[in-house]
Amino acid sequence: MTFLQRFLLIAAFIPSFAVAQQKEKPKENWQNLDLQQDGVFGVSTERAYDQLLKGKKGEEVIVAVIDGGVDAEHEDLKSVMWRNPGEKAGNKADDDKNGFVDDVHGWNFLGSPNYSIRYDNLEVVRLIRKYQDKYASVLNSTPLSKEERKEFNLYKRMVTDYMGKLENARMGYENISILRKNLDTIAKRIGKEALTIRDFDDYKPQNDIESKVIKVVKSELKKEPDYKKFKDDLEEGYQYYHTQVNYNLNMDFDPRDSIGDNYANGAEHRYGNSDVKGPDADHGTHVAGIVAADRTNKIGIKGVAKNVKIMSVRAVPDGDERDKDVANAIRYAVDNGARVINMSFGKSYSWDKKLVDSAVRYAATKDVLLVHAAGNDSKNTDFENNFPTRIFADSLDANYWGMNQRVSIVPGGRPSGMGLPGMSGGALRVEQDTLKFTKLQAQNWIEVGASGWKNDDGLVAEFSNYGKRSVDVFAPGVQINSTIPGSKYKENDGTSMASPVVAGVAALIRSYYPALSAVQVKDIIMKSVTKVEQKVKVKEDGATKKVKFSDVCISGGVVNAYNALKMAETLERKLSSNK
């Protein structure tokens, strides 16, 4: 494989890098625009404000953003940040007696009183560490109990998975480091900062590697002639692999001791600090802006929803989030008044799914809607895990739920099978004929895939996960411009961007039609989608194929705020007349 081929492989490995180089751009604020009026497949938010909400006054709705942190001082967010009415900032006291000191804008579960964590491992690393003392020296011929054999086979599969990830990360880090180093040398020799494709045409390469680097750069500049943007994307790719090798996949790195909690105690809730921004708030700030960036200040961008206050709950490091932190983040948000919770994160393994399930059930008892990103692996989540999930582990009697099982739900209401990869004997059949589908999963949960702005066969974003039974709806998630720390703005791609679009629509409904329950709001969002008629491209087992949109999500469509608000008004009027 040549250097050029390997670099292009790296570019394809980072969806944001590949997509960011596209020359074509959507209309500004496209995610809020209307397909018929504006020619882009947005969610018709602006149409709803213009035609349905004028003169109407909604209630304030708190939306919790469980993420890596939010910059509460951003020019487009500071007016919409939740402020705990019972807490006085900076006095180092728990004024409202909720167990959290100085939680003015939310809480940070990734820290101690004086320190905040930025990096953590992937869950597969933590699980291997958990089981390696017991199984590292075990052979296939070693006598084991039935339960131990399950654990051992799953441990082996995790090790294989880990080694593949580590090899890819090391290769990516090496290659992108070579590209970065040689490009810096070339730029110094040219002697200019704002380089153009003409500069690279005129440059005489000193060796074979420089020739290949120039080919890569020229290829990208032909797509978009902004050298600074190319360099920024290259640096982002470098940092990605650097983090993977040194933190995410590093078996010797474990930051949890710095928090000071008893990690084994899932019932422990009181740890962390009030630093809701944390050391890296790019992702969470971007998500928060999509939900509710100030629509009235005539600067920056327009969030989907007005009448919203953003509560920042920090539980997602650069690495995989921990189930204990996620469960506590959900409970904190619920207890402090959130009516919608956005969760733009996910992972392939789960340490303690039942702990997260208990928090999801708690949210359901308090009528809180959870909105979750489907993930960015171009996979079918009917058969591939993206935790957390709405399906309850104990309902399936899944003792090893966190170990990358394959679960398939069939029409009629029961699991068709739960395969434990690596186990001899194939998939474990789960026969519970009396188990109803509605009891298997959280009803207050919406799973969101990412779509683009064109109403064609490329509507499903190439990176987006999908699933006929596991993904509910699609929403805009390509080249979404939103807030980042320092009162700046940036375009990002991902189901992480699609999920807050839906959270914003849910918040709009809950603001103007507060009598509707979380389950009713979900039902409205599902039933009011814009149906997609054409077949769309998805990836399956490395190949691209075309399928019906009803095969990529349950609703068969893209979220539509205008339709949803009309349906909500009709339902609330009907409910009122029946009282």
XYZ file of C-alpha atoms in Angstrom:
579
model
C 0.000 0.000 0.000
C 1.496 3.372 -1.009
C 1.697 6.348 1.304
C -0.945 8.134 -0.748
C -3.309 5.173 -0.501
C -2.744 4.943 3.226
C -3.421 8.627 3.770
C -6.660 8.410 1.810
C -7.557 5.451 3.992
C -6.966 7.682 7.010
C -9.164 10.405 5.543
C -11.944 7.874 5.005
C -11.465 6.616 8.551
C -12.413 10.045 9.954
C -15.848 10.907 8.489
C -15.628 14.585 9.467
C -12.319 14.889 7.607
C -13.626 13.344 4.410
C -16.908 15.248 4.354
C -15.326 18.559 5.306
C -13.447 18.617 2.002
C -16.584 18.688 -0.129
C -16.848 21.757 -2.315
C -20.626 21.971 -2.307
C -22.219 23.820 0.589
C -25.833 23.825 1.824
C -27.803 26.977 2.521
C -27.133 28.776 5.777
C -29.295 27.463 8.642
C -30.350 24.610 6.371
C -31.319 22.296 9.224
C -34.179 24.666 10.110
C -35.399 25.211 6.553
C -38.214 23.535 4.606
C -37.904 21.070 1.736
C -40.689 22.571 -0.379
C -40.043 26.240 0.323
C -36.249 26.253 0.502
C -35.145 23.213 -1.498
C -33.165 21.613 1.342
C -34.295 18.746 3.571
C -34.410 20.594 6.881
C -36.984 20.130 9.630
C -39.195 23.147 8.735
C -38.510 25.034 11.960
C -38.591 28.489 10.379
C -41.857 27.684 8.650
C -43.319 26.633 11.988
C -42.279 29.909 13.632
C -43.638 31.967 10.729
C -46.953 30.176 10.263
C -47.846 28.414 13.507
C -46.205 30.097 16.493
C -46.588 33.809 15.815
C -48.354 35.482 18.713
C -48.173 32.353 20.856
C -46.312 32.215 24.127
C -44.716 29.006 25.253
C -43.504 27.781 28.615
C -39.832 27.559 29.500
C -38.382 24.089 28.978
C -35.094 22.869 30.429
C -33.039 20.732 28.032
C -30.123 18.890 29.580
C -27.084 18.360 27.367
C -25.156 15.364 28.689
C -21.842 15.781 26.903
C -18.212 16.840 27.278
C -19.057 20.329 28.513
C -20.698 23.576 27.402
C -19.177 27.058 27.239
C -21.785 28.951 29.264
C -20.227 32.310 28.320
C -20.579 31.872 24.554
C -22.193 34.951 23.007
C -24.972 32.859 21.499
C -25.604 30.678 24.566
C -25.184 32.789 27.700
C -28.760 34.075 27.508
C -30.187 30.543 27.209
C -28.142 28.761 29.894
C -30.078 27.234 32.770
C -29.388 28.906 36.080
C -30.150 26.994 39.254
C -32.483 29.344 41.133
C -31.475 27.977 44.517
C -27.720 28.234 44.106
C -25.343 31.168 44.642
C -22.303 31.080 42.391
C -18.851 30.708 43.861
C -19.642 30.572 47.575
C -18.556 26.925 47.856
C -21.822 26.010 49.543
C -24.714 23.730 48.630
C -27.320 26.479 48.919
C -30.272 24.480 47.609
C -29.290 21.322 49.547
C -29.420 19.107 46.460
C -26.051 17.554 47.264
C -24.060 19.505 44.643
C -21.979 22.556 45.534
C -22.203 25.623 43.275
C -24.122 23.790 40.536
C -25.240 27.020 38.906
C -25.400 25.801 35.282
C -25.298 22.047 35.895
C -22.737 19.525 37.113
C -19.503 17.810 36.078
C -19.221 14.103 36.936
C -15.742 13.937 35.367
C -13.741 15.446 38.161
C -12.875 15.979 41.794
C -13.368 19.256 43.682
C -10.140 20.641 42.197
C -9.629 18.731 38.935
C -11.487 17.856 35.734
C -10.709 14.880 33.504
C -10.345 15.335 29.753
C -9.230 11.893 28.491
C -10.328 8.355 29.260
C -10.056 4.887 27.748
C -12.441 3.186 25.390
C -14.739 0.804 27.265
C -13.123 -2.220 25.619
C -9.841 -1.283 27.331
C -11.483 -1.009 30.730
C -13.257 -4.346 30.295
C -10.087 -6.128 29.206
C -8.337 -4.782 32.298
C -11.249 -6.062 34.374
C -10.995 -9.629 33.065
C -7.351 -10.048 32.076
C -6.077 -11.290 35.447
C -8.642 -14.081 35.321
C -8.403 -15.055 31.655
C -5.117 -13.851 30.122
C -3.383 -17.193 30.728
C -6.439 -19.401 30.119
C -6.328 -21.786 27.153
C -9.228 -23.088 25.087
C -8.641 -26.473 26.705
C -8.719 -25.117 30.266
C -11.671 -26.526 32.266
C -14.192 -23.720 32.935
C -17.725 -23.476 34.221
C -20.494 -22.527 31.799
C -20.488 -18.906 32.998
C -16.704 -18.715 32.916
C -16.668 -20.085 29.362
C -19.009 -17.277 28.294
C -16.781 -14.686 29.914
C -13.636 -16.219 28.445
C -14.992 -16.275 24.892
C -16.160 -12.703 25.211
C -12.799 -11.689 26.655
C -11.063 -13.196 23.629
C -13.306 -11.304 21.266
C -12.635 -8.042 23.076
C -8.879 -8.605 22.850
C -9.179 -9.192 19.097
C -11.284 -6.051 18.740
C -8.805 -4.054 20.797
C -5.766 -5.200 18.840
C -7.450 -4.225 15.570
C -8.276 -0.759 16.889
C -4.755 -0.279 18.228
C -3.140 -1.318 14.938
C -5.345 1.103 12.980
C -4.615 3.914 15.422
C -0.853 3.363 15.337
C -0.800 3.186 11.541
C -2.939 6.300 11.286
C -0.786 8.180 13.782
C 2.430 7.238 11.971
C 1.137 8.144 8.519
C -0.520 11.403 9.413
C 2.573 12.402 11.413
C 4.719 11.842 8.309
C 2.328 13.903 6.197
C 2.187 16.677 8.793
C 5.974 16.845 9.229
C 6.752 16.890 5.506
C 4.031 19.422 4.749
C 5.497 21.786 7.355
C 8.919 21.400 5.720
C 7.489 22.118 2.266
C 5.590 25.178 3.533
C 8.750 26.589 5.132
C 10.675 26.161 1.891
C 7.926 27.894 -0.091
C 8.011 30.686 2.490
C 4.342 31.680 2.498
C 1.502 31.244 4.989
C -1.538 31.352 2.671
C -0.509 28.655 0.211
C -2.366 27.941 -3.025
C -2.443 25.034 -5.431
C -0.204 27.121 -7.747
C 2.475 27.208 -5.029
C 2.487 23.419 -4.879
C 2.578 23.201 -8.693
C 5.726 25.371 -8.702
C 7.451 23.522 -5.870
C 10.120 20.945 -6.743
C 9.860 17.931 -4.391
C 13.095 16.929 -2.649
C 12.217 13.236 -2.407
C 9.572 10.625 -3.141
C 7.625 11.261 0.085
C 7.343 14.975 -0.674
C 6.013 14.112 -4.143
C 3.277 12.001 -2.596
C 2.461 14.628 0.034
C 2.033 17.240 -2.680
C -0.306 14.939 -4.599
C -2.475 14.553 -1.504
C -2.553 18.295 -0.814
C -3.291 19.243 -4.432
C -6.087 16.685 -4.597
C -7.746 18.243 -1.557
C -7.186 21.841 -2.659
C -8.895 21.081 -5.949
C -12.021 20.216 -3.964
C -11.735 23.280 -1.734
C -8.932 25.814 -2.275
C -8.662 26.843 1.391
C -5.236 25.757 2.611
C -5.860 26.907 6.170
C -8.979 24.758 6.371
C -7.037 21.807 5.018
C -4.358 22.358 7.659
C -6.972 22.644 10.406
C -8.559 19.366 9.303
C -5.142 17.725 9.142
C -4.364 18.896 12.669
C -7.713 17.572 13.862
C -6.857 14.193 12.346
C -3.440 14.224 13.993
C -4.935 15.019 17.399
C -7.496 12.254 16.917
C -4.840 9.581 16.421
C -2.577 11.039 19.094
C -5.423 10.746 21.598
C -6.279 7.221 20.474
C -2.748 5.937 20.904
C -1.844 7.775 24.109
C -5.125 7.725 26.012
C -8.139 5.915 24.507
C -6.278 2.674 23.711
C -3.468 2.917 26.241
C -3.732 0.010 28.697
C -1.445 1.815 31.150
C -3.621 4.949 31.276
C -6.466 5.118 33.796
C -7.504 8.576 35.048
C -10.255 7.455 37.424
C -8.182 7.709 40.583
C -8.085 11.479 40.165
C -11.848 11.687 40.700
C -11.743 10.010 44.099
C -15.038 8.138 43.887
C -15.547 4.459 44.585
C -15.991 3.424 40.964
C -17.299 -0.006 41.946
C -20.193 1.606 43.805
C -22.890 2.353 41.238
C -25.154 3.806 43.920
C -22.708 6.635 44.624
C -23.991 9.966 43.289
C -22.100 12.745 45.042
C -18.791 13.304 43.281
C -17.458 15.726 40.674
C -17.474 19.523 40.564
C -19.367 22.499 39.145
C -17.078 23.059 36.126
C -19.638 22.425 33.375
C -17.288 23.607 30.619
C -14.348 21.348 31.399
C -11.065 21.209 29.460
C -12.627 20.455 26.047
C -16.136 21.776 25.449
C -16.126 21.853 21.631
C -18.576 18.992 21.141
C -21.025 19.874 23.909
C -21.067 23.558 23.004
C -21.817 22.675 19.381
C -24.671 20.411 20.484
C -26.111 23.064 22.817
C -26.129 25.660 20.043
C -28.074 23.390 17.713
C -30.764 22.962 20.364
C -31.189 26.526 21.527
C -28.679 29.159 20.331
C -30.298 32.569 20.864
C -32.740 33.227 18.016
C -33.248 36.900 18.899
C -29.776 38.444 19.208
C -29.099 38.791 15.460
C -25.655 37.243 15.775
C -24.269 33.781 15.166
C -26.807 31.067 14.456
C -30.387 30.137 15.241
C -31.089 27.202 17.506
C -34.091 25.000 16.810
C -36.014 25.967 19.940
C -36.759 29.144 21.815
C -38.096 29.171 25.393
C -35.302 26.731 26.258
C -32.718 26.782 29.014
C -29.660 24.589 28.510
C -28.459 22.575 31.502
C -24.907 21.296 31.025
C -24.133 17.918 32.597
C -20.585 16.821 31.919
C -20.192 13.025 31.694
C -18.498 12.386 28.324
C -14.675 12.507 28.181
C -12.450 12.277 25.137
C -12.852 8.513 25.095
C -15.810 6.339 26.088
C -18.193 7.579 28.758
C -18.620 5.437 31.875
C -22.017 3.963 32.714
C -21.896 5.210 36.295
C -21.389 8.793 35.115
C -24.123 8.537 32.481
C -26.614 7.132 34.991
C -25.802 9.892 37.462
C -26.009 12.552 34.748
C -29.500 11.398 33.773
C -30.639 11.391 37.399
C -29.160 14.838 38.039
C -30.891 16.281 34.982
C -34.230 14.740 35.943
C -34.024 15.855 39.575
C -33.221 19.434 38.565
C -36.106 19.926 36.164
C -35.002 18.823 32.712
C -37.897 17.750 30.486
C -35.737 16.736 27.523
C -32.253 15.190 27.709
C -29.910 15.087 24.719
C -27.327 12.296 24.626
C -24.935 12.668 21.681
C -22.570 9.862 22.622
C -22.264 6.107 22.262
C -19.947 3.113 22.500
C -19.740 -0.542 21.484
C -19.502 -2.034 24.981
C -21.205 -1.375 28.296
C -19.733 -1.959 31.771
C -23.006 -1.802 33.706
C -25.987 -1.437 31.395
C -28.464 -2.208 34.158
C -27.272 0.861 36.071
C -28.014 3.081 33.057
C -31.327 1.274 32.546
C -32.355 2.157 36.083
C -31.714 5.851 35.376
C -33.666 5.643 32.098
C -36.586 4.090 33.976
C -36.320 6.831 36.579
C -36.526 9.451 33.820
C -39.644 7.714 32.502
C -41.351 7.925 35.906
C -40.692 11.688 35.875
C -41.989 12.128 32.311
C -38.617 13.081 30.801
C -37.829 12.437 27.121
C -34.394 11.052 26.180
C -32.966 11.749 22.708
C -29.936 9.696 21.658
C -27.567 9.758 18.664
C -27.494 6.510 16.683
C -23.718 6.598 16.082
C -21.299 7.252 13.229
C -20.026 3.845 12.144
C -22.148 3.300 9.004
C -23.584 0.211 10.693
C -26.969 -1.417 11.141
C -27.691 -1.112 14.861
C -30.352 -3.797 14.624
C -27.282 -6.045 14.817
C -24.464 -3.852 16.126
C -24.335 -2.291 19.576
C -24.346 1.448 20.210
C -24.755 1.916 23.959
C -26.702 3.198 25.738
C -29.783 1.611 24.198
C -33.477 1.769 24.943
C -33.727 -2.018 25.318
C -33.525 -3.082 28.950
C -30.933 -5.727 29.757
C -32.957 -7.384 32.523
C -35.993 -7.733 30.268
C -33.901 -9.973 28.052
C -32.226 -11.779 30.949
C -28.940 -10.625 29.448
C -26.233 -11.429 31.958
C -23.574 -10.397 29.459
C -25.349 -7.514 27.773
C -22.279 -5.323 27.850
C -20.158 -7.717 25.871
C -21.223 -6.871 22.321
C -24.188 -9.161 21.780
C -26.328 -9.060 18.672
C -29.995 -8.467 19.386
C -32.835 -8.519 16.925
C -36.445 -7.578 17.716
C -39.065 -9.006 15.406
C -42.608 -7.791 14.749
C -44.947 -9.391 17.236
C -42.980 -8.350 20.238
C -40.185 -10.681 21.279
C -36.461 -11.037 20.642
C -35.583 -13.180 17.650
C -32.263 -14.054 19.201
C -29.315 -12.726 21.098
C -25.972 -13.788 19.745
C -22.928 -13.648 21.971
C -20.030 -13.365 19.508
C -17.297 -15.850 20.251
C -19.596 -18.308 21.974
C -19.703 -21.847 20.701
C -23.118 -23.042 19.675
C -24.186 -19.838 17.924
C -26.813 -17.400 19.145
C -28.492 -17.855 22.452
C -32.220 -18.178 21.822
C -34.451 -16.187 24.115
C -37.912 -17.665 24.259
C -40.279 -15.525 26.279
C -43.521 -15.745 24.352
C -45.495 -13.746 26.885
C -42.991 -10.885 26.919
C -44.504 -7.838 25.267
C -42.375 -5.605 23.060
C -43.442 -2.468 24.933
C -41.974 -3.867 28.143
C -38.637 -4.592 26.510
C -37.675 -0.988 25.965
C -37.959 2.559 27.237
C -40.884 4.348 25.657
C -39.445 7.776 26.543
C -36.505 7.334 24.134
C -35.863 8.567 20.579
C -32.932 7.188 18.553
C -31.734 9.522 15.795
C -29.804 8.956 12.564
C -28.195 11.705 10.469
C -29.405 12.944 7.093
C -28.104 15.412 4.502
C -29.778 18.344 2.780
C -30.411 16.758 -0.628
C -33.584 14.761 -1.223
C -31.858 12.048 -3.246
C -30.372 8.600 -2.765
C -27.593 10.111 -0.631
C -30.027 11.399 1.998
C -28.645 9.083 4.695
C -25.312 10.551 5.772
C -22.562 8.163 4.711
C -21.286 7.856 8.290
C -24.655 7.403 9.989
C -25.766 4.226 11.689
C -29.245 3.035 10.771
C -31.705 0.329 11.739
C -35.173 -0.732 10.710
C -36.031 -1.552 14.331
C -33.417 0.341 16.350
C -33.410 3.873 14.859
C -36.585 5.949 15.132
C -36.058 8.941 12.866
C -33.489 10.840 10.845
C -32.611 14.521 11.168
C -30.039 16.917 9.675
C -26.486 15.987 10.637
C -24.199 17.072 7.780
C -22.313 20.395 7.714
C -24.264 21.820 10.628
C -22.928 25.220 11.668
C -23.080 25.806 15.405
C -21.369 27.267 18.435
C -17.929 26.286 19.764
C -16.045 27.748 22.766
C -14.725 31.284 22.652
C -17.821 32.695 20.929
C -16.796 31.009 17.691
C -18.682 28.860 15.187
C -17.881 25.747 13.185
C -19.472 23.216 10.828
C -19.568 19.659 12.168
C -21.008 16.365 10.934
C -22.474 13.477 12.883
C -25.492 11.893 14.470
C -24.273 14.018 17.395
C -25.619 16.980 15.429
C -28.847 15.248 14.364
C -29.844 14.300 17.904
C -29.996 17.909 19.239
C -32.108 18.902 16.231
C -34.695 16.392 17.437
C -34.207 17.427 21.068
C -34.962 20.988 19.976
C -38.142 19.931 18.192
C -39.200 17.974 21.287
C -38.550 21.039 23.448
C -40.677 23.179 21.102
C -43.582 20.780 21.469
C -43.209 20.629 25.251
C -43.025 24.433 25.404
C -46.190 25.180 23.452
C -48.145 22.060 24.391
C -46.986 21.321 27.960
C -49.882 18.991 28.751
C -48.452 16.340 26.436
C -46.395 13.575 28.003
C -42.903 12.524 26.930
C -44.322 9.416 25.263
C -46.935 11.482 23.429
C -44.250 13.896 22.233
C -42.201 10.994 20.908
C -45.265 9.541 19.175
C -45.969 12.894 17.529
C -42.392 13.272 16.298
C -42.503 9.760 14.847
C -45.872 10.154 13.120
C -45.242 13.651 11.726
C -42.037 12.939 9.796
C -41.658 13.820 6.152
C -41.779 10.426 4.496
C -38.962 9.577 2.106
C -40.159 7.958 -1.091
C -36.919 7.140 -2.915
C -34.449 4.425 -2.045
C -31.312 5.525 -0.225
C -27.728 4.302 -0.094
C -26.370 2.589 3.007
C -23.302 0.495 3.740
C -23.586 -3.144 4.691
C -20.621 -5.494 5.174
C -18.352 -3.075 3.352
C -20.587 -2.728 0.285
C -23.032 0.021 -0.684
C -26.631 -0.890 -1.454
C -29.929 0.904 -1.952
C -32.840 0.273 0.389
C -36.195 1.776 1.239
C -36.098 4.494 3.884
C -38.459 2.359 5.953
C -35.560 -0.099 6.149
C -33.247 2.428 7.825
C -35.593 3.705 10.538
C -38.928 2.885 12.157
C -40.734 6.060 11.086
C -39.518 5.981 7.496
C -38.822 9.701 7.430
C -37.051 12.887 8.478
C -38.269 14.907 11.476
C -40.560 17.832 10.629
C -41.214 20.495 13.284
C -44.059 22.125 11.345
C -46.000 18.869 11.029
C -45.225 17.925 14.623
C -46.553 21.174 16.074
C -49.761 20.921 14.040
C -50.274 17.378 15.273
C -49.489 18.406 18.855
C -52.113 21.154 18.753
C -54.717 18.698 17.475
C -53.895 16.130 20.146
C -53.880 18.615 23.027
C -57.233 20.021 21.869
C -58.649 16.493 21.726
C -57.346 15.669 25.189
C -58.822 18.879 26.589
C -62.239 18.185 25.076
C -62.287 14.707 26.620
C -61.786 15.973 30.158
